[in-house]
XYZ file of C-alpha atoms in Angstrom:
513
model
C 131.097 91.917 25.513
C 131.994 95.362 26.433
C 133.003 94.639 30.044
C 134.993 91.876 29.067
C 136.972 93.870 26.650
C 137.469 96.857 28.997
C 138.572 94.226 31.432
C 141.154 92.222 28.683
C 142.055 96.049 27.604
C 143.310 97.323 31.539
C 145.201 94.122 31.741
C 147.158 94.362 28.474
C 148.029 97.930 29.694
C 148.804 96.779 33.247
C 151.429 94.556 31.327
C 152.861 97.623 29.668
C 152.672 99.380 32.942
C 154.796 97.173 34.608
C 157.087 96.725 32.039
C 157.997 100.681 32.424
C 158.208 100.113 35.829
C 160.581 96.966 35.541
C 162.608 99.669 33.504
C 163.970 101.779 36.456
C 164.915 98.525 38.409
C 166.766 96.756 35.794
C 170.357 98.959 35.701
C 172.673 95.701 35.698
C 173.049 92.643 33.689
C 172.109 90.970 36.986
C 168.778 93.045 37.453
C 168.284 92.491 33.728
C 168.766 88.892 32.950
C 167.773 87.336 36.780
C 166.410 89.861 38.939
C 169.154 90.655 40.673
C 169.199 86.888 42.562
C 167.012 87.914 44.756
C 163.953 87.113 44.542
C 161.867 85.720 47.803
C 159.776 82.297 47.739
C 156.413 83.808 47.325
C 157.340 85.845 44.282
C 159.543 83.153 42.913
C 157.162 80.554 43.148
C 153.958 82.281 41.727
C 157.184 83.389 38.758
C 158.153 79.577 38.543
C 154.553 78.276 38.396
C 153.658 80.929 35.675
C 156.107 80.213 33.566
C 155.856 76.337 33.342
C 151.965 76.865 32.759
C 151.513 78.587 29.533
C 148.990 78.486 26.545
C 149.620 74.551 26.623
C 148.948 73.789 29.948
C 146.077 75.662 29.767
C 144.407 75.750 26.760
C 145.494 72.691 25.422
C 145.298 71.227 28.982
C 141.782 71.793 28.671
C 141.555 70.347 25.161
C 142.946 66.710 26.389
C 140.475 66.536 29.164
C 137.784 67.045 26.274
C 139.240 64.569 24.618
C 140.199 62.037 26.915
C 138.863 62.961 30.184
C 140.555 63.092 33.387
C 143.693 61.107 32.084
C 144.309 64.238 29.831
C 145.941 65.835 32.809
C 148.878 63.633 32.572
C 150.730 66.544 30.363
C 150.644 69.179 33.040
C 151.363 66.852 35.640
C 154.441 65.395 34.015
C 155.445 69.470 34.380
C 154.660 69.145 37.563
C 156.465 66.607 38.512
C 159.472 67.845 36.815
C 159.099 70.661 38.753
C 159.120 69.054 41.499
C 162.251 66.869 40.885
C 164.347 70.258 39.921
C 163.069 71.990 42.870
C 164.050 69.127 45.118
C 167.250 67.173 43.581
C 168.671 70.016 41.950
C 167.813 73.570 42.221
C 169.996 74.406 45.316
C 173.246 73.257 43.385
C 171.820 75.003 40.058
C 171.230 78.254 42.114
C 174.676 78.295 43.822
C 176.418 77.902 40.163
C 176.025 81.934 39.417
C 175.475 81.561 36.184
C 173.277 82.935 33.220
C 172.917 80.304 31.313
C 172.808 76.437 30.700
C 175.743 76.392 28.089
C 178.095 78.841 31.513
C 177.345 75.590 33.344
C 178.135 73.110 30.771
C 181.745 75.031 30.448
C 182.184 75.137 34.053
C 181.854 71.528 34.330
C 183.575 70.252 31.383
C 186.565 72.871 30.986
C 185.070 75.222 28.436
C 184.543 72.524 25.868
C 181.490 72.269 25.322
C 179.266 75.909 25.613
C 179.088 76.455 22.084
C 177.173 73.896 20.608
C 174.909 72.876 23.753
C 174.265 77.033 23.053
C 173.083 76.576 19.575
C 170.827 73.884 20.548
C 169.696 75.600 23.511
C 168.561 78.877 21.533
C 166.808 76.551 18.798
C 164.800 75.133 21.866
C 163.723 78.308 23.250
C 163.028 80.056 19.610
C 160.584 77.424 19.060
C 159.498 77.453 22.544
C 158.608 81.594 21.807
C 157.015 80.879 18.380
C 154.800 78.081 20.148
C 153.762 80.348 22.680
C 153.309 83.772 20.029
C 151.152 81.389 17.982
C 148.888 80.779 20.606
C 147.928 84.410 20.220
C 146.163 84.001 17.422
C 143.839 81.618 19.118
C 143.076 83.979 22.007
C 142.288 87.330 19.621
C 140.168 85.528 17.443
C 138.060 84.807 20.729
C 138.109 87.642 22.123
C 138.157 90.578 19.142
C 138.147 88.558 16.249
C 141.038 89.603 14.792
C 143.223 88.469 11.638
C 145.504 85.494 12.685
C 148.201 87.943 11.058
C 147.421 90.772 13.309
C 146.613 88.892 16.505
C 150.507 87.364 16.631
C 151.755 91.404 15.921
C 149.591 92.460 18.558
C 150.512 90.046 21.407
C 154.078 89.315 20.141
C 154.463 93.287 20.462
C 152.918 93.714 24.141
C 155.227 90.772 25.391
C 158.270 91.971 23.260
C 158.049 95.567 24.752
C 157.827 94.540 28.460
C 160.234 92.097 28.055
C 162.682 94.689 26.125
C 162.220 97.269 28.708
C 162.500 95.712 31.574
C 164.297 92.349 31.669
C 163.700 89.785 33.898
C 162.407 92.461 36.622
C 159.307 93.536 34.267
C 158.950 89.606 33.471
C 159.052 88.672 37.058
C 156.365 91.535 37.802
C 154.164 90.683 35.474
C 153.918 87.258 35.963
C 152.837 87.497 39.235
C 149.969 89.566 37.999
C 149.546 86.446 35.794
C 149.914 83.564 38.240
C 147.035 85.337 40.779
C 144.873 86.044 37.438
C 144.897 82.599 36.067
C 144.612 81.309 39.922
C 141.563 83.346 40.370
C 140.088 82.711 36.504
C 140.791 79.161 35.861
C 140.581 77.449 39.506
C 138.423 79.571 42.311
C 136.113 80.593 38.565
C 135.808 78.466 35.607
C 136.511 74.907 37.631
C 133.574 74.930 39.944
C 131.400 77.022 37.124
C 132.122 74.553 34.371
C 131.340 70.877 37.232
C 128.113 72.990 38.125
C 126.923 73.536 34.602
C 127.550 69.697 33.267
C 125.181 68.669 36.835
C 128.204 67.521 39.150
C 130.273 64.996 38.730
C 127.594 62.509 39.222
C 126.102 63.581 36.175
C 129.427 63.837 34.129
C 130.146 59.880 34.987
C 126.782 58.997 33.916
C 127.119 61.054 30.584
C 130.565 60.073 29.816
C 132.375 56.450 28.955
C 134.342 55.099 31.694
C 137.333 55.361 29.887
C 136.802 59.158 30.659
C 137.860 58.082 34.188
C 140.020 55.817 33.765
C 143.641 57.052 35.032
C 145.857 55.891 32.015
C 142.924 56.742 29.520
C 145.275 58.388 27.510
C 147.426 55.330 27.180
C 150.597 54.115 28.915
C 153.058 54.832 26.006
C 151.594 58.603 26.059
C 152.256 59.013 29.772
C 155.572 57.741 29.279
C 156.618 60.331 26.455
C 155.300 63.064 28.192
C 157.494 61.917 31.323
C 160.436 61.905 29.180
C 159.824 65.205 27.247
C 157.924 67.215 29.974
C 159.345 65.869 33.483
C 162.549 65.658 31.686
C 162.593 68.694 29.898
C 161.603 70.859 33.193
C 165.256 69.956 34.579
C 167.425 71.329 31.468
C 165.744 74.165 30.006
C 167.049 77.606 29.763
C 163.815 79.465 30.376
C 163.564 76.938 33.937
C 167.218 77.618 34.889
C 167.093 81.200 34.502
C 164.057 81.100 37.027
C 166.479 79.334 39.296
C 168.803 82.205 39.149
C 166.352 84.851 40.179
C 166.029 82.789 44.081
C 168.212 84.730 46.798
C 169.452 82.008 47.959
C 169.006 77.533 48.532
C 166.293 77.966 50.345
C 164.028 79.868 48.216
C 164.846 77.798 45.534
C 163.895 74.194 46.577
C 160.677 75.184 48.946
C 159.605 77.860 46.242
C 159.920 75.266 43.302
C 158.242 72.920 45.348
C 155.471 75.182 46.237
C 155.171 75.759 42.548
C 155.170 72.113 41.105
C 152.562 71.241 43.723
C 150.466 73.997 42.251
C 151.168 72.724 38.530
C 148.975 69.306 39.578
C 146.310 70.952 40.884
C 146.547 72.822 37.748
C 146.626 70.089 35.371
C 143.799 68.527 37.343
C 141.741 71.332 37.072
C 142.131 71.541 33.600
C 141.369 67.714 32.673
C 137.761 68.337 34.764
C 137.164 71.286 33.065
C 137.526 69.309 29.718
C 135.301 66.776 30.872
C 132.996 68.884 31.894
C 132.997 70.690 28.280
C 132.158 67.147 26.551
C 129.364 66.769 28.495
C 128.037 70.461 27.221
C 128.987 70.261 24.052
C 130.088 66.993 22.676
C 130.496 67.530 19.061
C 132.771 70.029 18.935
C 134.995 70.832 16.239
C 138.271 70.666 17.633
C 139.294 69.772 21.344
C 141.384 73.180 21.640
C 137.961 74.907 21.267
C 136.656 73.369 24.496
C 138.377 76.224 26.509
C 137.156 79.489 24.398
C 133.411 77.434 23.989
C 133.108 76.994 27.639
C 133.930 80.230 28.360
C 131.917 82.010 26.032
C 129.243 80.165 27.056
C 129.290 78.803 30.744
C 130.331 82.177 32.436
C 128.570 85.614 33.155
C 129.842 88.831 31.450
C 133.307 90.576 33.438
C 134.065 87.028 34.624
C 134.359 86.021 31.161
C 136.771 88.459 30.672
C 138.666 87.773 33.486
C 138.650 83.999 32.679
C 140.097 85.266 28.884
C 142.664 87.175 30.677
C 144.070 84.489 32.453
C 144.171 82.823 29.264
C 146.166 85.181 27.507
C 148.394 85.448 31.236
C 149.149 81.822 30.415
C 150.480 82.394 26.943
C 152.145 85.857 27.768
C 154.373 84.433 30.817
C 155.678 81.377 29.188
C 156.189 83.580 25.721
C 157.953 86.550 27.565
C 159.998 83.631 29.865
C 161.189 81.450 26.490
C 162.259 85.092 24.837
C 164.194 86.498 27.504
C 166.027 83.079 27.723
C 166.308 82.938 23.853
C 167.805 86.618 23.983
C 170.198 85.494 26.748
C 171.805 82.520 24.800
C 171.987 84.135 21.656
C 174.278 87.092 23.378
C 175.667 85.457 26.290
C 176.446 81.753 24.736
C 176.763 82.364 20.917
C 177.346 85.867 19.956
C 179.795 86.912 23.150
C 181.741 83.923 22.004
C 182.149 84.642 18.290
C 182.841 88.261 18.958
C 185.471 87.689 21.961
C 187.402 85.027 20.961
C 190.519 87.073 20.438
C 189.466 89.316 23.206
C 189.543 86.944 25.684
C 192.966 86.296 24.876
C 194.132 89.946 26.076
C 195.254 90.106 29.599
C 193.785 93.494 29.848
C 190.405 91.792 28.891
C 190.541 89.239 30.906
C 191.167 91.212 34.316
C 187.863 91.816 35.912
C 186.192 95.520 36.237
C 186.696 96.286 39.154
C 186.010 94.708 42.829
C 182.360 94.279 41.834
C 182.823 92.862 38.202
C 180.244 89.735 37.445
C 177.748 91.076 40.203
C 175.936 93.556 38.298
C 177.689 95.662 40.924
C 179.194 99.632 40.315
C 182.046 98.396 38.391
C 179.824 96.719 35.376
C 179.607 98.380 32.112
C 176.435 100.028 31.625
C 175.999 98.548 28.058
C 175.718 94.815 29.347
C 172.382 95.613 30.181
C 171.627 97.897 26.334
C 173.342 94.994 24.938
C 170.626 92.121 26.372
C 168.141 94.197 25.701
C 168.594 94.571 22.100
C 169.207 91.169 21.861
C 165.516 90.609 23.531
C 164.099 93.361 20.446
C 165.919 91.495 17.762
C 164.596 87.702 19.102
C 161.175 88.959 19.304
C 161.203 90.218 16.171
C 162.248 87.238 14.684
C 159.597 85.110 16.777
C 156.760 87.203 15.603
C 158.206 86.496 11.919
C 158.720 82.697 12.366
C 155.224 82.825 13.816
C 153.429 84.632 11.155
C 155.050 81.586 8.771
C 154.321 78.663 10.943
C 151.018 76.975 11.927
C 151.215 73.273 13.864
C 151.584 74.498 17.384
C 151.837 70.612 18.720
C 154.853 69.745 16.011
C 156.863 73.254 16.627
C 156.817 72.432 20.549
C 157.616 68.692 19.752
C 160.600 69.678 17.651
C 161.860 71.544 20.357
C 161.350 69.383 23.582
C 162.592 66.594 20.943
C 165.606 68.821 20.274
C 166.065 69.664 24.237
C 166.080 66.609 25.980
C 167.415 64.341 23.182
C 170.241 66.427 22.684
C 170.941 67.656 26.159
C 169.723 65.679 28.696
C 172.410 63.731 29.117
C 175.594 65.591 29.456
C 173.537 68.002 31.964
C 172.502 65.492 33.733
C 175.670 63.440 34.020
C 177.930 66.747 34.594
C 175.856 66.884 37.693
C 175.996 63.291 38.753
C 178.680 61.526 37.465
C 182.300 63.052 37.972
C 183.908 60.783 35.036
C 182.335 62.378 32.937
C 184.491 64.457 30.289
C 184.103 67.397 27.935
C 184.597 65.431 24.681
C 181.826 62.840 26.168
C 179.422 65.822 26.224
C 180.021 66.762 23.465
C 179.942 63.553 21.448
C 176.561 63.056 23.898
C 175.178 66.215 22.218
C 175.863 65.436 18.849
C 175.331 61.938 18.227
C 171.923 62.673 20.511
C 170.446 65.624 18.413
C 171.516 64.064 14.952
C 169.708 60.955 16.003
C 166.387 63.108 16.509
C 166.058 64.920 13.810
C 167.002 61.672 12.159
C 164.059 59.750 13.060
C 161.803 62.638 13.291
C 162.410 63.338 9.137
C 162.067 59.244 8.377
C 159.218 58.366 11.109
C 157.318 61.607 11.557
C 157.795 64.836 13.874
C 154.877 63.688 16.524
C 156.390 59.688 16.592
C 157.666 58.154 20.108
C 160.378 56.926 18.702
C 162.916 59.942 17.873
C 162.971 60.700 21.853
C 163.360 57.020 22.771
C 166.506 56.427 20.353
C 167.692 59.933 20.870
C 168.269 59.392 24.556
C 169.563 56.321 24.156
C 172.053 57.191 21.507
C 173.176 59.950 23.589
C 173.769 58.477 26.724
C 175.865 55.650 24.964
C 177.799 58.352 23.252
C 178.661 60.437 26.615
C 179.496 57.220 28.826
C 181.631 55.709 25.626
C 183.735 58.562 24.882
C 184.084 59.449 28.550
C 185.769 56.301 29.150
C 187.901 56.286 26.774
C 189.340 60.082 26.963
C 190.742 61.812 29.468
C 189.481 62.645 32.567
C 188.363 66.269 33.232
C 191.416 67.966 34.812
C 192.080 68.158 38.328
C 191.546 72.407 38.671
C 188.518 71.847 36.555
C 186.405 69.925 39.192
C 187.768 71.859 41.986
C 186.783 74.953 40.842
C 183.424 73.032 39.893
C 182.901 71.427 43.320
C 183.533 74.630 44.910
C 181.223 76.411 42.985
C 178.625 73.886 43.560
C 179.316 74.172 47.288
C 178.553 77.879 47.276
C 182.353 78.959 47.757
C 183.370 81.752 44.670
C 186.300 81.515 42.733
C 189.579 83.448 44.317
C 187.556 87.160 43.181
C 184.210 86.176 44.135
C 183.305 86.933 40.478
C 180.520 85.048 38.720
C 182.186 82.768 35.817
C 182.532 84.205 32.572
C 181.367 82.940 28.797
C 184.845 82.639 27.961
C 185.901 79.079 26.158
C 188.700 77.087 28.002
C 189.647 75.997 31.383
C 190.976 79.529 32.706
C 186.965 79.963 32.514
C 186.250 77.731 35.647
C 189.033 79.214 37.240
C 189.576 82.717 37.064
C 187.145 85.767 36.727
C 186.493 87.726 33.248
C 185.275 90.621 32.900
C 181.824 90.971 30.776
């Protein structure tokens, strides 16, 4: 195993590497938190397709295919698919918003009424979404050094914590596409055709296997139905998707680069599903599905591809980790903390004037300490993921808590900001509330891996927002100009990007940060 560890030992480094390197290029809140906006489609979609296909997709992507067969892809190709329907319905209108964050959009569209609380829920999403992916670590060091499940989460919570801290999104960005060419190159042009040539072709594999291992809805109808509404769903309203969004340069980039990237994410989930039959074939009595990856590649491949095949492993689990922290980090300060520290700020007239010609860019005239600021955020999330991590240990009911919490609680305002103009600020809100209660609700009486608490929870909410909506107010007038302009690309009066700032004069007139 000593080539495969020099090879998993160069890569952690390279990750540190580029992290230092991301350092020099991150010198506004812009470069920091989405690449300066300008990111290109090839780089944005090997970025986007990294970050949607983490330890899950890939590890436990495997594990369904073991399980089920080739209907165990449906997980990764409800991502996909989500993908896909961001990319195409939405992404150009999400890109030309400007904004950091879900919650900036949410207050843009609804008058600054409802930021706060879709913030909390967003940063409980993405916390669990972090401590999902750090646990996963333990998995992957066991296999590879066998280390303490204590000391594997320190170890790779610390490597992604420090590039991420250094860098921002720039060291993210560059070290996922080191991770979207090694898990290209380890998982489909490697372990694919290795793993179909070791179980005898698929000719073999059908005549080993039940046909239900074939069988399209294998899994079960009612399963591929949940994952469309947690997964597909889920891809169009999370903070660690949006913020992807941010980084394209421009429309473009963002609906053919998503694209590009979804279409990759079901040949992915494919690809894993075969490689999971294949697994059953070679070793059908294996403890635990998850252990179909690690066995098959301990096993199937020769020594410095095996290490490359762990690598991309651990590239899975470190680009969706470091994406769900850096958006974590970037609600917490931009969407919580900003507004319980500024509320009487942002009542100042001297605050509220912009800094300069520049200010909201990440141009000249930004303060300096936006970017320290975010980046101490990023230390002090990490450090709490690692903890929550080392305390936790279902992986499957953490991440169902918080796709349960996501879409069930925000789906529906997002969605309907976006869609339906009659929608009001109070209807979000009541959307938000009576959807998340109703979650938790039924995930406490019925169980935290039941359909149910997603089926009720949407349905609860989207009664809520279209109730209350009708019977308040309509949003004001200036409210959905400024929010049609800004969806039509056209800047507010300063060409600032909008501010976290509670309240109508929000939508309407720039702040400085």
């Amino acid at each position: 195993m000593a080539v495969d560890y020099a090879v998993i030992v160069l890569y952690l480094a390279g990750m540190l590497a580029m992290g230092w390197w991301g350092m020099r290029r991150a010198t506004s809140k812009s470069d920091f938190l989405v690449a300066g906006r300008r990111l290109g489609p090839a780089m944005y979609s090997g970025t986007m397709a990294a970050i949607v296909l983490g330890g899950a997709s890939t590890i436990g992507g495997v594990g369904l295919g073991y399980r089920y067969g080739l209907s165990g892809a449906w997980m990764v190709f409800t991502i996909g698919l989500g993908l896909l329907a961001l990319s195409v319905f939405f992404s150009a209108r999400i890109a030309r918003l400007k904004v950091y964050t879900v919650s900036e959009m949410l207050d843009l569209r609804y008058g600054g009424s409802a930021g706060l609380i879709s913030g909390v829920v967003m940063w409980a999403y993405t916390l669990m979404l972090a401590v999902t992916s750090t646990l996963a670590y333990a998995t992957i060091f066991d296999v590879l050094f066998g280390l303490d499940r204590a000391l594997a989460i320190i170890l790779g919570g610390a490597i992604v914590v420090a590039y991420s801290t250094l860098g921002g999104m720039w060291s993210i960005t560059l070290t996922d596409m080191v991770q979207f060419v090694v898990k290209t190159i380890g998982v489909l042009l490697l372990l694919l055709p290795i793993a179909v040539i070791k179980a005898g072709g698929f000719a073999e594999m059908k005549a080993q296997l039940p046909d239900d291992y074939f069988a399209p809805l294998g899994i079960g109808g009612q399963t591929v139905f949940t994952y469309v509404l947690i997964y597909s769903f889920g891809m169009l309203i999370g903070q660690d998707i949006w913020q992807r969004v941010f980084t394209a340069r421009g429309d473009r980039v963002a609906r053919l680069g998503g694209t590009a990237a979804g279409t990759y994410c079901l040949v992915y989930a494919l690809a894993g599903a075969v490689i999971g039959t294949a697994a059953k074939v070679l070793y059908p009595h294996l403890g635990s599905p998850d252990d179909a990856f690690a066995t098959i590649v301990k096993d199937a491949l020769p020594v410095g591809v095996r290490g490359l095949v762990l690598a991309a492993a651990l590239s899975a689990v470190m680009s969706t980790s470091s994406g769900a922290l850096i958006a974590c980090a970037t609600v917490a300060n931009n969407d919580i903390w900003a507004r319980i520290r500024g509320v009487v700020r942002r009542q100042s007239p001297a605050t509220d004037a912009p800094h300069g010609p520049h200010a909201g860019h990440g141009g000249a005239g930004e303060p300096r300490d936006e970017v320290r600021g975010n980046r101490v955020f990023i230390l002090l999330m990490g450090l709490a993921v690692i903890v929550i991590a080392l305390a936790l240990n279902n992986v499957v009911e953490a991440l169902t808590v918080a796709y349960n919490l996501l879409v069930g609680g925000l789906l529906v305002p997002i969605l309907g900001g976006l869609l339906w103009k009659r929608g009001t600020g109070a209807g979000a809100l009541a959307s938000v509330a009576v959807g998340g209660l109703t979650v938790v609700g039924l995930m406490l009486s019925l169980g935290v891996l039941a359909n149910e608490p997603i089926y009720y929870g949407l349905l609860a909410s989207l009664v809520a927002y279209v109730a209350v909506s009708l019977a308040t107010r309509p949003t004001d007038a200036a409210v959905l100009d400024a929010w049609r302009a800004r969806l039509a690309g056209r800047p507010d009066a300063a060409g600032a990007e909008p501010s976290v700032a509670s309240g109508p004069s929000a939508t309407t007139s720039p702040s400085g940060r």
